[in-house]
Short mmCIF file of C-alpha atoms and ligand atoms in Angstrom, two decimals:
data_model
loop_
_atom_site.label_atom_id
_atom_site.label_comp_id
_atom_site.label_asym_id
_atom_site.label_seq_id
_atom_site.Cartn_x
_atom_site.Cartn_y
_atom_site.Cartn_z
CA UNK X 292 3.07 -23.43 6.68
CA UNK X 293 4.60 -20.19 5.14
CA UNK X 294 4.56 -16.55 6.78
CA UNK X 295 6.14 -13.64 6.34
CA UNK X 296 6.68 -10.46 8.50
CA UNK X 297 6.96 -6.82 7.60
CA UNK X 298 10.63 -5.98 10.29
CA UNK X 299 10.69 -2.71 8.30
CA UNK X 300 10.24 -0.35 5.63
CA UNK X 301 6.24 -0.71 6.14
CA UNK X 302 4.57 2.85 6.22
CA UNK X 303 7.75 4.25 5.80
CA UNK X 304 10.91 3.78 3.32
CA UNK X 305 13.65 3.01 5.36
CA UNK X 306 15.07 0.39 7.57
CA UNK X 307 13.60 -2.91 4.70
CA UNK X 308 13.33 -6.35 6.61
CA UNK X 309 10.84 -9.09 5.30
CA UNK X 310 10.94 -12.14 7.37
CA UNK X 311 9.72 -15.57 5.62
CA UNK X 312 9.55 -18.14 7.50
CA UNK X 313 9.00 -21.61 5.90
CA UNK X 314 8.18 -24.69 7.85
CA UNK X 315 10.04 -23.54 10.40
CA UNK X 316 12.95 -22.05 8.42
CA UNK X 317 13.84 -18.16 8.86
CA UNK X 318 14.86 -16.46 5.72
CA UNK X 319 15.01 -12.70 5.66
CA UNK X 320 14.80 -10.69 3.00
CA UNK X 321 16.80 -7.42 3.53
CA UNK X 322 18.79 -5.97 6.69
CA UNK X 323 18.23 -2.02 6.06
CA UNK X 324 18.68 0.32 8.55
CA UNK X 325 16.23 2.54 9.74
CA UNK X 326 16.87 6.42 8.96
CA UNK X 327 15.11 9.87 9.26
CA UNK X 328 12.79 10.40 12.34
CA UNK X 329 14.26 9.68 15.82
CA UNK X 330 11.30 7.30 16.54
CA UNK X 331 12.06 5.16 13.12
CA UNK X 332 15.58 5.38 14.14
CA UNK X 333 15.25 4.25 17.61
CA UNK X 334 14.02 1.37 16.11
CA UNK X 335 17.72 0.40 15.04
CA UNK X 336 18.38 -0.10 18.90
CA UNK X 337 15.19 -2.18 19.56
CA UNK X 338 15.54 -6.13 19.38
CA UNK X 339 13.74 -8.23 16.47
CA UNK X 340 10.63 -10.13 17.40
CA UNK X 341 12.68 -13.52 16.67
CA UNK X 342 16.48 -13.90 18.22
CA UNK X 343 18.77 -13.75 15.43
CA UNK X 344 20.64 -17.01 15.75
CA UNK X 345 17.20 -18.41 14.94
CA UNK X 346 17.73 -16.64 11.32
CA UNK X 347 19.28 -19.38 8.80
CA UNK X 348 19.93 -16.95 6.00
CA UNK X 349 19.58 -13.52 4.60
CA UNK X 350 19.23 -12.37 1.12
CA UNK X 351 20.15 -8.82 0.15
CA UNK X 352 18.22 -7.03 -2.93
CA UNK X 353 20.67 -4.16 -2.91
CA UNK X 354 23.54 -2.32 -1.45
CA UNK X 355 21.55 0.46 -0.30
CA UNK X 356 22.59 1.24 3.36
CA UNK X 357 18.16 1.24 4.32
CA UNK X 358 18.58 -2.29 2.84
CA UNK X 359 21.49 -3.31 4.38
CA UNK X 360 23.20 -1.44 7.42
CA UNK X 361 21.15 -3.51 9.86
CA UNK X 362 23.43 -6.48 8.84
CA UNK X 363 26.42 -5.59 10.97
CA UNK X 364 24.27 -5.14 14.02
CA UNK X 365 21.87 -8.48 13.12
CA UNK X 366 25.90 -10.36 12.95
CA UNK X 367 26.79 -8.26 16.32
CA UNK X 368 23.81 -9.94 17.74
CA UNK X 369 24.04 -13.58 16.78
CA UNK X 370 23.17 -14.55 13.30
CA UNK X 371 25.19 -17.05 12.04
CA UNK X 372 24.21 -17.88 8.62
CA UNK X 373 24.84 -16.60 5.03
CA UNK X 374 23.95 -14.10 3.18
CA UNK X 375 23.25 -14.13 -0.49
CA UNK X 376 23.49 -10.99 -2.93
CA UNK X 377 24.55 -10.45 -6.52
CA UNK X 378 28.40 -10.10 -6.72
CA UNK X 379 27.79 -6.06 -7.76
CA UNK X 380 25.41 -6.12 -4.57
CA UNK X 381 28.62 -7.84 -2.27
CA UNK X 382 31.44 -5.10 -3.98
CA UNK X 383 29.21 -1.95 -3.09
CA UNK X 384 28.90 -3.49 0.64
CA UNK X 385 32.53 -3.62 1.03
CA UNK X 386 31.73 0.66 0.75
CA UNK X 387 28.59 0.98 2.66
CA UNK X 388 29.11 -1.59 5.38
CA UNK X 389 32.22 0.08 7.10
CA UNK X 390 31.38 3.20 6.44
CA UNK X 391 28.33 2.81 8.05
CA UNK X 392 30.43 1.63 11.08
CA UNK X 393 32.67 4.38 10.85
CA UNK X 394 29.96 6.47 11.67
CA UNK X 395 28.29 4.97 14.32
CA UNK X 396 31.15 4.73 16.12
CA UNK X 397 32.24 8.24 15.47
CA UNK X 398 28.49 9.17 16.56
CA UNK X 399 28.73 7.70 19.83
CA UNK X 400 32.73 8.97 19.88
CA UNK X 401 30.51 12.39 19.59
CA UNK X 402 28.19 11.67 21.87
CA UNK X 403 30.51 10.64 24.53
CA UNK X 404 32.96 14.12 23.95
CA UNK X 405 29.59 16.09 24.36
CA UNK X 406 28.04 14.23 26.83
CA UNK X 407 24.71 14.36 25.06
CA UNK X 408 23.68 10.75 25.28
CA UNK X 409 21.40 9.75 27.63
CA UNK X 410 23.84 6.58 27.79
CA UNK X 411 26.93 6.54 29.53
CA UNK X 412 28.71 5.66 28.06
CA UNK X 413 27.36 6.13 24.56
CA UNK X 414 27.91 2.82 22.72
CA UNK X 415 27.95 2.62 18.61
CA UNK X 416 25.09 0.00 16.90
CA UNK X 417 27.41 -1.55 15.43
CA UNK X 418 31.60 -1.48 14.75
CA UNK X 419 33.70 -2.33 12.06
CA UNK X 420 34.33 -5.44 13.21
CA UNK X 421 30.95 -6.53 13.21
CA UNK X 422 30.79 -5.02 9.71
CA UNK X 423 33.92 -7.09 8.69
CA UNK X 424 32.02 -9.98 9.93
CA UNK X 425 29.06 -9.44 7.97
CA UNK X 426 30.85 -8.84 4.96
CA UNK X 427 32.73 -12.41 5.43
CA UNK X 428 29.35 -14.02 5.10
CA UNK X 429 28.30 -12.39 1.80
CA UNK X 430 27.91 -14.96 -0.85
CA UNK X 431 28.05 -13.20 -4.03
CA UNK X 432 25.99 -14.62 -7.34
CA UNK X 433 25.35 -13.87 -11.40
CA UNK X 434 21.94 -12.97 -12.10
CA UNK X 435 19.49 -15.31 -13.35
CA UNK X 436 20.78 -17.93 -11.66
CA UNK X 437 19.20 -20.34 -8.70
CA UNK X 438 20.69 -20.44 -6.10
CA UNK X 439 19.50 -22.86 -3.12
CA UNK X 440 18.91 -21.41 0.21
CA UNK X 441 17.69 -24.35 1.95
CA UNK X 442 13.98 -25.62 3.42
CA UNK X 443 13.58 -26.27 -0.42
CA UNK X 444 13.64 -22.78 -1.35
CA UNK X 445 15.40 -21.34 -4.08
CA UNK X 446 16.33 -17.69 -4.61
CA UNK X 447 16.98 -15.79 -8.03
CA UNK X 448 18.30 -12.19 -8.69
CA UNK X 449 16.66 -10.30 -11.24
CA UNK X 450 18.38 -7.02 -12.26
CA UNK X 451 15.99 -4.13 -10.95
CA UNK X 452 17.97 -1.07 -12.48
CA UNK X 453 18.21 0.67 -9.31
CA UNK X 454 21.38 0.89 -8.23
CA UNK X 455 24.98 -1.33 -9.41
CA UNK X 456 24.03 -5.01 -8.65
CA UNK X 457 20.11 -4.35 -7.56
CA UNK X 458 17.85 -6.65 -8.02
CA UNK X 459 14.21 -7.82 -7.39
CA UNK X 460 14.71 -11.77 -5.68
CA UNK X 461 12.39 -14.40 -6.89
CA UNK X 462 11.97 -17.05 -4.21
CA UNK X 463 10.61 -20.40 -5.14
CA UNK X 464 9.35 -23.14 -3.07
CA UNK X 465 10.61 -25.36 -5.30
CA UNK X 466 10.05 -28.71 -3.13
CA UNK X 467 6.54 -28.62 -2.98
CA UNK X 468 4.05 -26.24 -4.55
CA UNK X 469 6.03 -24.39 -6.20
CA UNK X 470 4.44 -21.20 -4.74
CA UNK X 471 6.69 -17.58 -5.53
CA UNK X 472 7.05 -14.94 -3.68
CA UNK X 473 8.76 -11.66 -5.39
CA UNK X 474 10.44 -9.61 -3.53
CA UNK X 475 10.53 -6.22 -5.19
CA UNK X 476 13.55 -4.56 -3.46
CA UNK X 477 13.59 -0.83 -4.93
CA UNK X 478 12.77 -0.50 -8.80
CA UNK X 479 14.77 1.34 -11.03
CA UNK X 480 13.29 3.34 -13.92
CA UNK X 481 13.35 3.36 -17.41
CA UNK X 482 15.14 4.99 -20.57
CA UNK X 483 17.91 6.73 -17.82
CA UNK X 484 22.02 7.07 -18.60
CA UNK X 485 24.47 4.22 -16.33
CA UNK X 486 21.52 1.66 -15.34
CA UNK X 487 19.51 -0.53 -17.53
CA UNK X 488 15.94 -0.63 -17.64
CA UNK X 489 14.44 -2.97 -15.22
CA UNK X 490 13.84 -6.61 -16.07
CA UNK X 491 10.20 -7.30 -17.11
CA UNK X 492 8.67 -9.01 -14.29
CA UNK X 493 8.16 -12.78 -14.28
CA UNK X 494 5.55 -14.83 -12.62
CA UNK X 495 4.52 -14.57 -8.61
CA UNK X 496 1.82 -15.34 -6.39
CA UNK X 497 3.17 -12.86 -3.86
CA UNK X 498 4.61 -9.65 -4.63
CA UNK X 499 6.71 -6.96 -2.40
CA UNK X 500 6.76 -3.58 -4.26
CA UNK X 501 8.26 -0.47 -3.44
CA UNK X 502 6.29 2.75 -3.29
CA UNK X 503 8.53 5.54 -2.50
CA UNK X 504 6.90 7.71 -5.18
CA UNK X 505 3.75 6.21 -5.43
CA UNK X 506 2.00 9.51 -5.43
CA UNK X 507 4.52 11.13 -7.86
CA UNK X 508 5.53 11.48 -11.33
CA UNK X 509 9.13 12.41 -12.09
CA UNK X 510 9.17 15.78 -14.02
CA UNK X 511 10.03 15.06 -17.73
CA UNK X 512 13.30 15.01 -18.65
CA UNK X 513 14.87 17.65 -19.53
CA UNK X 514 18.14 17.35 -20.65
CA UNK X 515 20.11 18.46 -17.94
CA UNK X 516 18.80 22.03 -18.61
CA UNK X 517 17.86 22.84 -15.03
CA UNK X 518 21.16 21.08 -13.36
CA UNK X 519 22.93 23.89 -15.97
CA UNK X 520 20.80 26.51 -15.47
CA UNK X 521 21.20 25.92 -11.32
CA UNK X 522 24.62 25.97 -11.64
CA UNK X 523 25.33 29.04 -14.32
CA UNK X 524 23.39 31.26 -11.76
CA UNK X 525 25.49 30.29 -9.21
CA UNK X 526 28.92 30.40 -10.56
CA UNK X 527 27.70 34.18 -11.71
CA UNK X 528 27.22 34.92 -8.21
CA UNK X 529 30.72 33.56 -7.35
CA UNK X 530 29.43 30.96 -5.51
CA UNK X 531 30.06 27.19 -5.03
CA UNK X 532 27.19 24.32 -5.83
CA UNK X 533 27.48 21.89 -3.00
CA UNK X 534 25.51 18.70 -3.69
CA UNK X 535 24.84 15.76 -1.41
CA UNK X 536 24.74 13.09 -3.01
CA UNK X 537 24.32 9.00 -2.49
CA UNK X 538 27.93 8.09 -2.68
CA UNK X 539 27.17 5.39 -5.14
CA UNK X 540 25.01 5.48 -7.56
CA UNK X 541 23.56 9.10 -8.10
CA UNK X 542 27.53 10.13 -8.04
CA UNK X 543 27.69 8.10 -11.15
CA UNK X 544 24.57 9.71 -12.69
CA UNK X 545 25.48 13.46 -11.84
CA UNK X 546 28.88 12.91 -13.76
CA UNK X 547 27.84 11.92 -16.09
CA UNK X 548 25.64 14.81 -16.74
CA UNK X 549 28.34 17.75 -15.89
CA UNK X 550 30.29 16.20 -18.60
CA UNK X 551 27.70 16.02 -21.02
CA UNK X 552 26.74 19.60 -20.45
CA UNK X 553 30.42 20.23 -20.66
CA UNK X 554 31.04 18.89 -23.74
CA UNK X 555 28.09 20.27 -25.95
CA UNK X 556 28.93 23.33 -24.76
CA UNK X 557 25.91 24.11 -22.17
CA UNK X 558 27.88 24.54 -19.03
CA UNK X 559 31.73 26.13 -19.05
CA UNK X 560 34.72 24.07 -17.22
CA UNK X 561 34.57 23.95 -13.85
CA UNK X 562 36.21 22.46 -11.36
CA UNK X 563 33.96 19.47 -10.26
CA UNK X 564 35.18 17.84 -7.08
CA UNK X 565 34.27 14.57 -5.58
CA UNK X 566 34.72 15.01 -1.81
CA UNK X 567 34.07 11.15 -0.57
CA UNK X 568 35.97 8.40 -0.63
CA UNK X 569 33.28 6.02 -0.63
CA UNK X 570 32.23 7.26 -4.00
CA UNK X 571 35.58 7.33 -5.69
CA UNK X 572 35.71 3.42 -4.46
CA UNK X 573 32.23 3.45 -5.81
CA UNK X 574 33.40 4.67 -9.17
CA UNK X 575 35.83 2.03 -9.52
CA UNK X 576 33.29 -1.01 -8.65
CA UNK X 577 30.75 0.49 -11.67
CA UNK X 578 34.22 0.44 -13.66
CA UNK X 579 34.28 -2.98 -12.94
CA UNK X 580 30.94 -4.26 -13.65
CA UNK X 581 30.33 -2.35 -17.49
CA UNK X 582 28.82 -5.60 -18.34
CA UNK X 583 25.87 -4.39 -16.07
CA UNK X 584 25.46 -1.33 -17.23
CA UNK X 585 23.46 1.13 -19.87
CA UNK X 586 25.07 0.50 -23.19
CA UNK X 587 25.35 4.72 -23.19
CA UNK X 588 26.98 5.32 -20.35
CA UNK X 589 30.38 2.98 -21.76
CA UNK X 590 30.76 5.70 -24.77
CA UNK X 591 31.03 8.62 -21.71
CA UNK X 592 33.34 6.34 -19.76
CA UNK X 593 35.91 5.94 -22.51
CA UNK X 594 36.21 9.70 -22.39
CA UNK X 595 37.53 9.41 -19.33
CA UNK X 596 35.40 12.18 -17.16
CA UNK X 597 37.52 15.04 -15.73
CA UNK X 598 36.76 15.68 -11.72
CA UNK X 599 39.13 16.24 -9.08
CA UNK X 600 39.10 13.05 -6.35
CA UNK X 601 39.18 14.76 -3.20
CA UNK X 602 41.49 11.82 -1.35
CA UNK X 603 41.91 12.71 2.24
CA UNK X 604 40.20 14.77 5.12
CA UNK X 605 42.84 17.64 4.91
CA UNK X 606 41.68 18.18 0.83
CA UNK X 607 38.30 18.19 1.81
CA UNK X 608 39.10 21.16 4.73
CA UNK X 609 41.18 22.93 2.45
CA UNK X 610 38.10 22.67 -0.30
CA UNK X 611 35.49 24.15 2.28
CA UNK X 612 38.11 26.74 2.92
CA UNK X 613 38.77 27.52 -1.06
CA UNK X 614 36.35 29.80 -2.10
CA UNK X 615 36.42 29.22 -5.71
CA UNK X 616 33.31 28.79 -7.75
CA UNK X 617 32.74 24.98 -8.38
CA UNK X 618 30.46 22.45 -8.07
CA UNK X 619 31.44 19.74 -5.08
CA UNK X 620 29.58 16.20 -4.60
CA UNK X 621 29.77 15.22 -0.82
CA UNK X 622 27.94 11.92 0.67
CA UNK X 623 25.64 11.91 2.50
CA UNK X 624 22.86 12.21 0.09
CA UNK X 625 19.94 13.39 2.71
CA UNK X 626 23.43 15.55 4.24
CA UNK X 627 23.23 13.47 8.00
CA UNK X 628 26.34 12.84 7.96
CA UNK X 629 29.96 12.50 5.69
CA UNK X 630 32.11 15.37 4.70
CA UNK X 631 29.12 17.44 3.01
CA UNK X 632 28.23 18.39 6.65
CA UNK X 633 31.49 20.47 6.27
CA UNK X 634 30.45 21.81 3.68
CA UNK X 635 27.04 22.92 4.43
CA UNK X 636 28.17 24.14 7.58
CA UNK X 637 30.93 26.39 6.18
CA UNK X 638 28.81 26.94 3.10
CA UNK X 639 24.82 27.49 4.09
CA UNK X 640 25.08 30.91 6.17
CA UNK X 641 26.78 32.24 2.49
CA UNK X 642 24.14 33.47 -0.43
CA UNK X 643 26.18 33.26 -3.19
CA UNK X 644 26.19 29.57 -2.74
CA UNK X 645 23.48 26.68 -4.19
CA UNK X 646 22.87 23.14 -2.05
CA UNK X 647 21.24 21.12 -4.52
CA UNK X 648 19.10 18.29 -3.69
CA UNK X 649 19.07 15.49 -6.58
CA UNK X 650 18.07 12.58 -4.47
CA UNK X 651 14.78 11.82 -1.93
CA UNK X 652 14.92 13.15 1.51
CA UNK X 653 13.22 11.07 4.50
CA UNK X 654 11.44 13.15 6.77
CA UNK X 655 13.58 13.90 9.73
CA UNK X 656 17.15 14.36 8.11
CA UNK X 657 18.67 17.54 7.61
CA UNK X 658 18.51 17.04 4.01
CA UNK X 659 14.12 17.18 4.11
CA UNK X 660 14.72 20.21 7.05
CA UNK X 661 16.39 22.46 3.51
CA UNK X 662 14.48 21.54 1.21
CA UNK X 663 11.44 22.11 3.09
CA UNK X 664 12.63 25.63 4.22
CA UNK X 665 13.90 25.83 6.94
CA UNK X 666 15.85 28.69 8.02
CA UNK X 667 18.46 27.21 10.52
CA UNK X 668 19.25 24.24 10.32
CA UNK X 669 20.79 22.22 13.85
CA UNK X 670 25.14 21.04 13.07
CA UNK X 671 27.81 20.02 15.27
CA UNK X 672 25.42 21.46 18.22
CA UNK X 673 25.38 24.75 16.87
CA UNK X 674 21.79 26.27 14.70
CA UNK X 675 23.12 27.25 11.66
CA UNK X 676 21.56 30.18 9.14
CA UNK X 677 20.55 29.12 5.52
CA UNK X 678 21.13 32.38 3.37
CA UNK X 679 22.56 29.55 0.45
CA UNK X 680 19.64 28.85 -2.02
CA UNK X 681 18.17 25.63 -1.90
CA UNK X 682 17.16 24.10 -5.07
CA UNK X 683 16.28 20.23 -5.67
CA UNK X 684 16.16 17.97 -9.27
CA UNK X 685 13.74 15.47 -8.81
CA UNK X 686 13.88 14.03 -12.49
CA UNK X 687 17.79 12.73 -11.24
CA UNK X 688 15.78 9.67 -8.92
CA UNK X 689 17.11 6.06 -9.24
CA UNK X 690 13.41 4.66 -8.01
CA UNK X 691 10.55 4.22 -10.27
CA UNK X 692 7.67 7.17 -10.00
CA UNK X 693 4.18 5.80 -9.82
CA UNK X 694 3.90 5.74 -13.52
CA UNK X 695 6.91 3.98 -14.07
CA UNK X 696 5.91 1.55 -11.19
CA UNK X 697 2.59 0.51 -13.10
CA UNK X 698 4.50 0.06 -16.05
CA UNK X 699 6.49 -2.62 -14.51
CA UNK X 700 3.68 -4.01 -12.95
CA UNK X 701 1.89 -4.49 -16.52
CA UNK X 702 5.08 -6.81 -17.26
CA UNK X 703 3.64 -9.39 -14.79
CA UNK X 704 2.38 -12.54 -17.04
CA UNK X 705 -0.63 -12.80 -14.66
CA UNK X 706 -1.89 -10.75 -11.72
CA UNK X 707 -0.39 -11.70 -8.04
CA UNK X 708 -2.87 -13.23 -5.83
CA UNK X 709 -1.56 -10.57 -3.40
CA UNK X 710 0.57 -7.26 -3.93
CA UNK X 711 1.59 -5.92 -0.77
CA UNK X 712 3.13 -2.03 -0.76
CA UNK X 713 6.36 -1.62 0.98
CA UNK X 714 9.04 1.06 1.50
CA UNK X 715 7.05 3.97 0.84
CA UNK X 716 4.87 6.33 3.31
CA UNK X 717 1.61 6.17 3.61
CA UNK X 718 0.54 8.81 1.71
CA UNK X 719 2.48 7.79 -0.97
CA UNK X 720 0.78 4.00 -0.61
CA UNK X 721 -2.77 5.11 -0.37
CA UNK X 722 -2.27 6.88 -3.67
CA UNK X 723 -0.49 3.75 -5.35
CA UNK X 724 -3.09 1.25 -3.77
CA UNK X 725 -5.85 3.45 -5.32
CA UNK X 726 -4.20 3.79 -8.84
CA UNK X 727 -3.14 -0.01 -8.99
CA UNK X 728 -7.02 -1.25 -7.90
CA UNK X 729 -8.26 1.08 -10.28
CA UNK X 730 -5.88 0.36 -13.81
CA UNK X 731 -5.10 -3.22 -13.04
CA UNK X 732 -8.24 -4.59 -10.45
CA UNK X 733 -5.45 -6.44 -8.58
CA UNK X 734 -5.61 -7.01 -4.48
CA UNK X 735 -3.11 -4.93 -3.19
CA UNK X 736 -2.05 -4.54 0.79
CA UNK X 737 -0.23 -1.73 2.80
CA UNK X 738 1.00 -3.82 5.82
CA UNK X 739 1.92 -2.28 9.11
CA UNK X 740 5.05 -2.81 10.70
CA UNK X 741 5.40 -5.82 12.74
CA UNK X 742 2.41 -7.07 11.04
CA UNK X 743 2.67 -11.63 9.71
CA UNK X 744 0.55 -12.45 6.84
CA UNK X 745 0.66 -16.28 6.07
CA UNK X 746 1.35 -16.95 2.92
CA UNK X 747 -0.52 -19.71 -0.21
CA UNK X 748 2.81 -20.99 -0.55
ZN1 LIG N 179 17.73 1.60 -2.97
#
């Protein structure tokens, strides 16, 4: 008897949890945290259906904090067993994993100093030391390789292109009937700098695929003309280009094109400045792992970018404070939290200035709140005015559009008995579902969270 349960990231893109549960045996696939609307993220506080010492093992598809930052609070709560990632995958959770800590403890911290919890007094999901002890379980491996996770199941990483180390997990029930279950994690996209494309698929009865864009095509590249374009205007208006950004990742991929506008002459030297620590560490780890990467971006790397590593919280004060034009990455990408808050809150009530969106914002951050217009937006207690122009690059995504999605799917060898449509909303899913019946006549599920399918396996 197989099963598997949809803990998260069904009808909506955050907070990815797949339970599969195999004659008795608990494997789950992803530990994300959910983010965005207070009702998804309440969720984060709610118990799993299951107890977690019941869990034998978790795999990890990628470092992503919606597919991981539940792991510190899953450890907090009981689970004893391992959990299995690529080695890139177990580096970039040394980043997210504590950081995430740091800032729910630094939310409650908040909460507690202003008295606006509802708790008293306010406690944090998770702290580091749970984090530390969910990073001691990480067992890091190559791709391509299978690895044996017990109950007769083996696991594989497959590299997805998404992010450093990502991967779409093949499990196998290698014991008996040999039945495979894909688990999609988030797919990257082809022909873009840093990543490689992603891995043709391979064979599966059961498939897990993102949908985040499934009702979207990326805009066509354009060769970084509207990033220069964005910020030329602003620099003429004296004004600084504050971008959230992923801290690992999209950092990577916005270098890379600064420099290359930069050096054929497109965009004039300016000071860039990386204000987050967790991305400078981040920097290092893709140093570390060029085996992994696009062949193109090793020819930028030896040029050795020029940006300006903003090291400690008094740099990044004094940078909100200097009022020079430049262009400054801060994490968090959908701006709920890190230093960028500082710098939106210093830097939104000002016109001369540009935030620039390059990444997808959930509904409920502060992040989807700018982009969608609004005109004050709620920091640090206080509503804030947005006179700063808002301006979002969609082309700059690390997941697949729905194009790009079917294109991977068309890799399959034979059609899945069973597609089911994860980490996307359901708007974005109907579409999908409707152009994947239509161009490929396969069967293909949205599932609803909490919801157990068994499984032919
Ligand atoms: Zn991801």
């Amino acid at each position: 008897m197989s099963s598997l349960t949809f803990l998260g990231a069904a009808r909506t893109v955050t907070g990815s949890k797949h339970l599969l549960e195999v004659d008795g045996r608990r494997i789950l696939f992803d530990c994300g945290l959910f983010q965005g609307l207070k009702e998804l993220r309440q969720r984060n506080w709610g118990p799993l259906p299951i107890l977690p010492d019941t869990i034998d093992a978790v795999v990890l598809t990628h470092a992503h904090i919606d597919h991981t930052g539940w792991l510190p609070r899953l450890v907090g709560q009981g689970f004893k067993g391992p959990v299995y990632c690529t080695s890139g995958t177990a580096d970039l959770c040394k980043l997210v994993l504590p950081d995430a800590a740091h800032l729910q403890e630094e939310d409650a911290k908040f909460a507690n100093k202003r008295g606006f919890s509802k708790h008293q007094p306010a406690l944090p999901l998770y702290t580091q030391e749970d984090a530390a002890e969910a990073l001691s379980r990480l067992k890091p491996f190559p791709f391509n390789t299978k690895v044996s996770v017990g109950a007769g199941m083996e696991v594989e990483f497959i590299n997805a292109g998404h992010l450093l180390g990502s991967s779409y997990v093949l499990a196998t029930r290698a014991d008996k009937s040999g039945g495979r279950i894909l688990f999609g994690g988030d797919l990257g996209r082809y022909a873009r700098p840093i990543l490689p494309d992603p891995s043709p698929a391979v064979e599966a009865d059961v498939l897990l695929v993102e949908s985040t864009y499934g009702d979207r095509i990326h805009p066509d590249e354009d060769d970084g003309e509207t990033l220069a374009r964005i910020i030329k205007e602003t620099i003429a208006k004296r004004g600084k280009v504050i971008i959230p950004a992923f801290a690992i990742g999209r950092v990577e991929e916005l270098l890379y094109w600064l420099f290359r506008l930069e050096d054929q002459g497109r965009l004039p030297k300016l000071p860039v400045y990386v204000d987050s620590p967790m991305a400078l560490k981040g920097i290092e780890y893709y140093n570390a792992h060029t085996d992994e990467l696009d062949q193109e971006i090793l020819a930028m790397r030896r040029k050795l970018p020029r940006f300006t590593a903003v090291n400690s919280a008094m740099e990044s004060k004094a940078l909100v404070d200097n009022d020079t034009p430049s262009v400054i990455i801060a994490s968090s990408g959908m701006a709920t939290g890190g230093r960028v808050v500082h710098h939106l809150f210093a830097g939104l009530p000002d016109p001369r200035n540009t935030v620039l969106f390059v990444g997808y914002q959930a509904a409920g951050t502060r992040g989807r709140q700018l982009v969608d217009g609004a005109h004050y937006v709620k920091m640090y207690g206080q509503q804030v005015p947005v006179h700063a122009r808002i301006e979002k690059i969609d082309g700059m995504s690390s997941h697949a559009d729905a194009g790009e999605i079917v294109q991977w799917l068309r890799t399959f060898p034979r059609a899945p008995r069973t597609t089911y449509l994860v980490h996307g909303e359901i708007v974005a899913q109907d579409a999908l579902k409707a152009r994947i019946t239509k161009e490929l006549g396969w069967n293909v599920e949205i599932p609803s969270h909490g919801q157990k399918v068994d499984l032919p396996l």
